[in-house]
C-alpha positions as a printed NumPy array, in Angstrom:
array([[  0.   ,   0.   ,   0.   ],
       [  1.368,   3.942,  -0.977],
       [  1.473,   6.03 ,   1.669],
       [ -0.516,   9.271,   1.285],
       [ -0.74 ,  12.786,   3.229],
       [ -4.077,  11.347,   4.685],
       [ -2.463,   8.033,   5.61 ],
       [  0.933,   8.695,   6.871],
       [  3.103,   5.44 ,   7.71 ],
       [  5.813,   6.436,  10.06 ],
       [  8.578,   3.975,   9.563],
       [ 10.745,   6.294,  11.443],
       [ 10.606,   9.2  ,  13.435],
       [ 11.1  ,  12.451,  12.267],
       [ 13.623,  14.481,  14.284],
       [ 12.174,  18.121,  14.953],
       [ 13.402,  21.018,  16.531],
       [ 11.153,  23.697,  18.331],
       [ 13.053,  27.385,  18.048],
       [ 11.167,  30.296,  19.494],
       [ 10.696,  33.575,  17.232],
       [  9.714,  37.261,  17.766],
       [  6.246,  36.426,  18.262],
       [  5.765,  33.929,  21.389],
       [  2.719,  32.658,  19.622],
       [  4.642,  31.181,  17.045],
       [  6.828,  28.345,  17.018],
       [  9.586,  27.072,  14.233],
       [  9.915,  23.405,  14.15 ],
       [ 12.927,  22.742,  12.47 ],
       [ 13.151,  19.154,  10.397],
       [ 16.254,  17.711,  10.219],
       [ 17.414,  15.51 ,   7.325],
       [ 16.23 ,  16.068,   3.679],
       [ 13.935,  18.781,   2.341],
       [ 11.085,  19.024,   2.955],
       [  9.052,  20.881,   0.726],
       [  5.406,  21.512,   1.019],
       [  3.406,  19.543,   3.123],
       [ -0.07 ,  18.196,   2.233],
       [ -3.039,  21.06 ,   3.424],
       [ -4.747,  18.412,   5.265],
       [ -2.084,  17.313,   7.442],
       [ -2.68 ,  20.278,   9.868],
       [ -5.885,  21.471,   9.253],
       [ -7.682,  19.965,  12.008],
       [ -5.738,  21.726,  14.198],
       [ -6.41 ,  25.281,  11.809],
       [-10.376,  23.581,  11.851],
       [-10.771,  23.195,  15.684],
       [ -9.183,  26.546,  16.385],
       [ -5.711,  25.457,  17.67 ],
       [ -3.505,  26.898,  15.283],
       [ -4.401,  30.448,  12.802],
       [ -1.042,  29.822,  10.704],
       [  0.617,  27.056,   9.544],
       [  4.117,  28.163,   7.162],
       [  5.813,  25.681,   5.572],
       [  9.744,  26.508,   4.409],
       [ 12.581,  24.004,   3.077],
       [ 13.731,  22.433,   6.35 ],
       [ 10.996,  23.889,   8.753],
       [  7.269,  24.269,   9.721],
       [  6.455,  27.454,  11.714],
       [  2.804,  27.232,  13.498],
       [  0.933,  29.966,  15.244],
       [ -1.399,  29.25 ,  18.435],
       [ -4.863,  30.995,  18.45 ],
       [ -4.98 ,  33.782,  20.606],
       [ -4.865,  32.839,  24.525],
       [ -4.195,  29.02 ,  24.115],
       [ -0.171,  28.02 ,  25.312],
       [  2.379,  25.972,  23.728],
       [  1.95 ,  23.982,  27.41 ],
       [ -1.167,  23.271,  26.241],
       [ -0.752,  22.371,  22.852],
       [  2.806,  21.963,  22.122],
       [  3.152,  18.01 ,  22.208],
       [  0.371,  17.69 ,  20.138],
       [  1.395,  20.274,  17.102],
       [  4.443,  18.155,  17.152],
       [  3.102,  15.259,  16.943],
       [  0.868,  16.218,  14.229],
       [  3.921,  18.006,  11.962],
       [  5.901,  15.3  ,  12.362],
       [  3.235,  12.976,  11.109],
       [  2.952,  15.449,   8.582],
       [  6.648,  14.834,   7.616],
       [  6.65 ,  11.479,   7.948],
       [  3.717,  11.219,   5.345],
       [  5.07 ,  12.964,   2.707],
       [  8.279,  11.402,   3.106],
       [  6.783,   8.042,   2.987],
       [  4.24 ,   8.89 ,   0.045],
       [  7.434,  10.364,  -1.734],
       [  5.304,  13.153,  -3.119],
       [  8.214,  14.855,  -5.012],
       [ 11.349,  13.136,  -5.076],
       [ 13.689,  16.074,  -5.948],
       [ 12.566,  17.487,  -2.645],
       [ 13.738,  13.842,  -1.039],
       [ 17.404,  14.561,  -2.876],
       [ 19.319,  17.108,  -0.96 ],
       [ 22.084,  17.395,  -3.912],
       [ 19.153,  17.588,  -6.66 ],
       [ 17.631,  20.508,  -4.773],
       [ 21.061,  21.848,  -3.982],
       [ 21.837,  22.074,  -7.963],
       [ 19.022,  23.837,  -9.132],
       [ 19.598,  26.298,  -6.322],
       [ 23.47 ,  26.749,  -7.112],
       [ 22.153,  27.217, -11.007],
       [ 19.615,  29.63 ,  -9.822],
       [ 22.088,  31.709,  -7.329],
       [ 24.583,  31.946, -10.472],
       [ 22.847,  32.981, -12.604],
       [ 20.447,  35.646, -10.812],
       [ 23.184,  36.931,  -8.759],
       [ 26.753,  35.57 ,  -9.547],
       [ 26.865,  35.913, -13.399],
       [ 25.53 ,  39.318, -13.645],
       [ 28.282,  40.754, -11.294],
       [ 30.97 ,  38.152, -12.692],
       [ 30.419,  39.445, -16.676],
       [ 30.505,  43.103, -15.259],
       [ 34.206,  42.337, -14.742],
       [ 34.791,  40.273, -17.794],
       [ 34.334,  36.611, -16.653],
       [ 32.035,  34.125, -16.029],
       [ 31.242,  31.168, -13.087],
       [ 29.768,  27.807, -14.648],
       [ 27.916,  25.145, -12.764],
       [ 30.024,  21.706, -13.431],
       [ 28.533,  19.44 , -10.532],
       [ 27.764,  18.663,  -7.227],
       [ 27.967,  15.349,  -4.969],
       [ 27.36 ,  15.67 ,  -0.935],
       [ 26.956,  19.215,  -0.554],
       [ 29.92 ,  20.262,  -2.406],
       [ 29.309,  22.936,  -5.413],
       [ 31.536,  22.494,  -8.073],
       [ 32.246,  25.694, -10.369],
       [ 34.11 ,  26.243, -13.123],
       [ 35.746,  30.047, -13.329],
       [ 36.252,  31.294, -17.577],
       [ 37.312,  34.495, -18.413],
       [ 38.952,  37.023, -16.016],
       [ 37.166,  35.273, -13.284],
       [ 40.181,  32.574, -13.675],
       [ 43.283,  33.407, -12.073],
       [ 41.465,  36.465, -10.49 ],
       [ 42.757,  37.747,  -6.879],
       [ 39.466,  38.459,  -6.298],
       [ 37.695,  35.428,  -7.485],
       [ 37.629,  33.267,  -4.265],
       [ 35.149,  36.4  ,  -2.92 ],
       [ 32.955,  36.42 ,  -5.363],
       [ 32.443,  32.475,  -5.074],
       [ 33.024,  32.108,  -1.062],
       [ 31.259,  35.697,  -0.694],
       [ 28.258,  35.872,  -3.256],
       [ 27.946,  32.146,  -4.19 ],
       [ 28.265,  30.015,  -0.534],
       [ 26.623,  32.881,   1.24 ],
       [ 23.679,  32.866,  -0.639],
       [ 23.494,  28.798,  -0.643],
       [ 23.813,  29.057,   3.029],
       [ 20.944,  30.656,   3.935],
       [ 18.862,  29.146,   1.017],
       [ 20.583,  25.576,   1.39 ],
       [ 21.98 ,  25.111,   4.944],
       [ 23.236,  21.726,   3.939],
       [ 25.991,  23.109,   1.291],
       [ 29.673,  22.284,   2.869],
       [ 31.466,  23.758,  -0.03 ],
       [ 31.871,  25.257,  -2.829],
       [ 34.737,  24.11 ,  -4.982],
       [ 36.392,  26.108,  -8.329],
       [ 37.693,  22.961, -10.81 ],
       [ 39.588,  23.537, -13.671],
       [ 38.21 ,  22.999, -17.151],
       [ 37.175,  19.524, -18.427],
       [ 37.827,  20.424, -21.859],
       [ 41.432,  19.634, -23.342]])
Protein backbone atom coordinates (compact mmCIF):
# COMPACT_ATOMS: atom_id res chain seq x y z
CA UNK A 1 0.00 0.00 0.00
CA UNK A 2 1.37 3.94 -0.98
CA UNK A 3 1.47 6.03 1.67
CA UNK A 4 -0.52 9.27 1.29
CA UNK A 5 -0.74 12.79 3.23
CA UNK A 6 -4.08 11.35 4.68
CA UNK A 7 -2.46 8.03 5.61
CA UNK A 8 0.93 8.70 6.87
CA UNK A 9 3.10 5.44 7.71
CA UNK A 10 5.81 6.44 10.06
CA UNK A 11 8.58 3.97 9.56
CA UNK A 12 10.74 6.29 11.44
CA UNK A 13 10.61 9.20 13.44
CA UNK A 14 11.10 12.45 12.27
CA UNK A 15 13.62 14.48 14.28
CA UNK A 16 12.17 18.12 14.95
CA UNK A 17 13.40 21.02 16.53
CA UNK A 18 11.15 23.70 18.33
CA UNK A 19 13.05 27.38 18.05
CA UNK A 20 11.17 30.30 19.49
CA UNK A 21 10.70 33.57 17.23
CA UNK A 22 9.71 37.26 17.77
CA UNK A 23 6.25 36.43 18.26
CA UNK A 24 5.77 33.93 21.39
CA UNK A 25 2.72 32.66 19.62
CA UNK A 26 4.64 31.18 17.05
CA UNK A 27 6.83 28.35 17.02
CA UNK A 28 9.59 27.07 14.23
CA UNK A 29 9.91 23.41 14.15
CA UNK A 30 12.93 22.74 12.47
CA UNK A 31 13.15 19.15 10.40
CA UNK A 32 16.25 17.71 10.22
CA UNK A 33 17.41 15.51 7.33
CA UNK A 34 16.23 16.07 3.68
CA UNK A 35 13.94 18.78 2.34
CA UNK A 36 11.09 19.02 2.95
CA UNK A 37 9.05 20.88 0.73
CA UNK A 38 5.41 21.51 1.02
CA UNK A 39 3.41 19.54 3.12
CA UNK A 40 -0.07 18.20 2.23
CA UNK A 41 -3.04 21.06 3.42
CA UNK A 42 -4.75 18.41 5.26
CA UNK A 43 -2.08 17.31 7.44
CA UNK A 44 -2.68 20.28 9.87
CA UNK A 45 -5.89 21.47 9.25
CA UNK A 46 -7.68 19.96 12.01
CA UNK A 47 -5.74 21.73 14.20
CA UNK A 48 -6.41 25.28 11.81
CA UNK A 49 -10.38 23.58 11.85
CA UNK A 50 -10.77 23.20 15.68
CA UNK A 51 -9.18 26.55 16.38
CA UNK A 52 -5.71 25.46 17.67
CA UNK A 53 -3.51 26.90 15.28
CA UNK A 54 -4.40 30.45 12.80
CA UNK A 55 -1.04 29.82 10.70
CA UNK A 56 0.62 27.06 9.54
CA UNK A 57 4.12 28.16 7.16
CA UNK A 58 5.81 25.68 5.57
CA UNK A 59 9.74 26.51 4.41
CA UNK A 60 12.58 24.00 3.08
CA UNK A 61 13.73 22.43 6.35
CA UNK A 62 11.00 23.89 8.75
CA UNK A 63 7.27 24.27 9.72
CA UNK A 64 6.45 27.45 11.71
CA UNK A 65 2.80 27.23 13.50
CA UNK A 66 0.93 29.97 15.24
CA UNK A 67 -1.40 29.25 18.44
CA UNK A 68 -4.86 31.00 18.45
CA UNK A 69 -4.98 33.78 20.61
CA UNK A 70 -4.86 32.84 24.53
CA UNK A 71 -4.20 29.02 24.11
CA UNK A 72 -0.17 28.02 25.31
CA UNK A 73 2.38 25.97 23.73
CA UNK A 74 1.95 23.98 27.41
CA UNK A 75 -1.17 23.27 26.24
CA UNK A 76 -0.75 22.37 22.85
CA UNK A 77 2.81 21.96 22.12
CA UNK A 78 3.15 18.01 22.21
CA UNK A 79 0.37 17.69 20.14
CA UNK A 80 1.40 20.27 17.10
CA UNK A 81 4.44 18.16 17.15
CA UNK A 82 3.10 15.26 16.94
CA UNK A 83 0.87 16.22 14.23
CA UNK A 84 3.92 18.01 11.96
CA UNK A 85 5.90 15.30 12.36
CA UNK A 86 3.23 12.98 11.11
CA UNK A 87 2.95 15.45 8.58
CA UNK A 88 6.65 14.83 7.62
CA UNK A 89 6.65 11.48 7.95
CA UNK A 90 3.72 11.22 5.34
CA UNK A 91 5.07 12.96 2.71
CA UNK A 92 8.28 11.40 3.11
CA UNK A 93 6.78 8.04 2.99
CA UNK A 94 4.24 8.89 0.04
CA UNK A 95 7.43 10.36 -1.73
CA UNK A 96 5.30 13.15 -3.12
CA UNK A 97 8.21 14.86 -5.01
CA UNK A 98 11.35 13.14 -5.08
CA UNK A 99 13.69 16.07 -5.95
CA UNK A 100 12.57 17.49 -2.65
CA UNK A 101 13.74 13.84 -1.04
CA UNK A 102 17.40 14.56 -2.88
CA UNK A 103 19.32 17.11 -0.96
CA UNK A 104 22.08 17.39 -3.91
CA UNK A 105 19.15 17.59 -6.66
CA UNK A 106 17.63 20.51 -4.77
CA UNK A 107 21.06 21.85 -3.98
CA UNK A 108 21.84 22.07 -7.96
CA UNK A 109 19.02 23.84 -9.13
CA UNK A 110 19.60 26.30 -6.32
CA UNK A 111 23.47 26.75 -7.11
CA UNK A 112 22.15 27.22 -11.01
CA UNK A 113 19.61 29.63 -9.82
CA UNK A 114 22.09 31.71 -7.33
CA UNK A 115 24.58 31.95 -10.47
CA UNK A 116 22.85 32.98 -12.60
CA UNK A 117 20.45 35.65 -10.81
CA UNK A 118 23.18 36.93 -8.76
CA UNK A 119 26.75 35.57 -9.55
CA UNK A 120 26.87 35.91 -13.40
CA UNK A 121 25.53 39.32 -13.65
CA UNK A 122 28.28 40.75 -11.29
CA UNK A 123 30.97 38.15 -12.69
CA UNK A 124 30.42 39.44 -16.68
CA UNK A 125 30.50 43.10 -15.26
CA UNK A 126 34.21 42.34 -14.74
CA UNK A 127 34.79 40.27 -17.79
CA UNK A 128 34.33 36.61 -16.65
CA UNK A 129 32.03 34.13 -16.03
CA UNK A 130 31.24 31.17 -13.09
CA UNK A 131 29.77 27.81 -14.65
CA UNK A 132 27.92 25.15 -12.76
CA UNK A 133 30.02 21.71 -13.43
CA UNK A 134 28.53 19.44 -10.53
CA UNK A 135 27.76 18.66 -7.23
CA UNK A 136 27.97 15.35 -4.97
CA UNK A 137 27.36 15.67 -0.94
CA UNK A 138 26.96 19.22 -0.55
CA UNK A 139 29.92 20.26 -2.41
CA UNK A 140 29.31 22.94 -5.41
CA UNK A 141 31.54 22.49 -8.07
CA UNK A 142 32.25 25.69 -10.37
CA UNK A 143 34.11 26.24 -13.12
CA UNK A 144 35.75 30.05 -13.33
CA UNK A 145 36.25 31.29 -17.58
CA UNK A 146 37.31 34.49 -18.41
CA UNK A 147 38.95 37.02 -16.02
CA UNK A 148 37.17 35.27 -13.28
CA UNK A 149 40.18 32.57 -13.68
CA UNK A 150 43.28 33.41 -12.07
CA UNK A 151 41.46 36.47 -10.49
CA UNK A 152 42.76 37.75 -6.88
CA UNK A 153 39.47 38.46 -6.30
CA UNK A 154 37.69 35.43 -7.48
CA UNK A 155 37.63 33.27 -4.27
CA UNK A 156 35.15 36.40 -2.92
CA UNK A 157 32.96 36.42 -5.36
CA UNK A 158 32.44 32.48 -5.07
CA UNK A 159 33.02 32.11 -1.06
CA UNK A 160 31.26 35.70 -0.69
CA UNK A 161 28.26 35.87 -3.26
CA UNK A 162 27.95 32.15 -4.19
CA UNK A 163 28.27 30.02 -0.53
CA UNK A 164 26.62 32.88 1.24
CA UNK A 165 23.68 32.87 -0.64
CA UNK A 166 23.49 28.80 -0.64
CA UNK A 167 23.81 29.06 3.03
CA UNK A 168 20.94 30.66 3.93
CA UNK A 169 18.86 29.15 1.02
CA UNK A 170 20.58 25.58 1.39
CA UNK A 171 21.98 25.11 4.94
CA UNK A 172 23.24 21.73 3.94
CA UNK A 173 25.99 23.11 1.29
CA UNK A 174 29.67 22.28 2.87
CA UNK A 175 31.47 23.76 -0.03
CA UNK A 176 31.87 25.26 -2.83
CA UNK A 177 34.74 24.11 -4.98
CA UNK A 178 36.39 26.11 -8.33
CA UNK A 179 37.69 22.96 -10.81
CA UNK A 180 39.59 23.54 -13.67
CA UNK A 181 38.21 23.00 -17.15
CA UNK A 182 37.18 19.52 -18.43
CA UNK A 183 37.83 20.42 -21.86
CA UNK A 184 41.43 19.63 -23.34
Amino acid sequence: MTATCTDPVVDEPVALHPERTEDARTLRWQVAGAPIGELCPTALDALVTEGVLTDVTVGRHHVDTTLQGELTWAQHGARVRDTVSAAVAALRAAGADRSLLDPDGELRRIAYDAIEQDVNPYAAGHGGGVALRGVHDGVVEVELSGTCRGCPAAAFTVQGRLLRRLKVEAPWTAEVRAVQSRRG
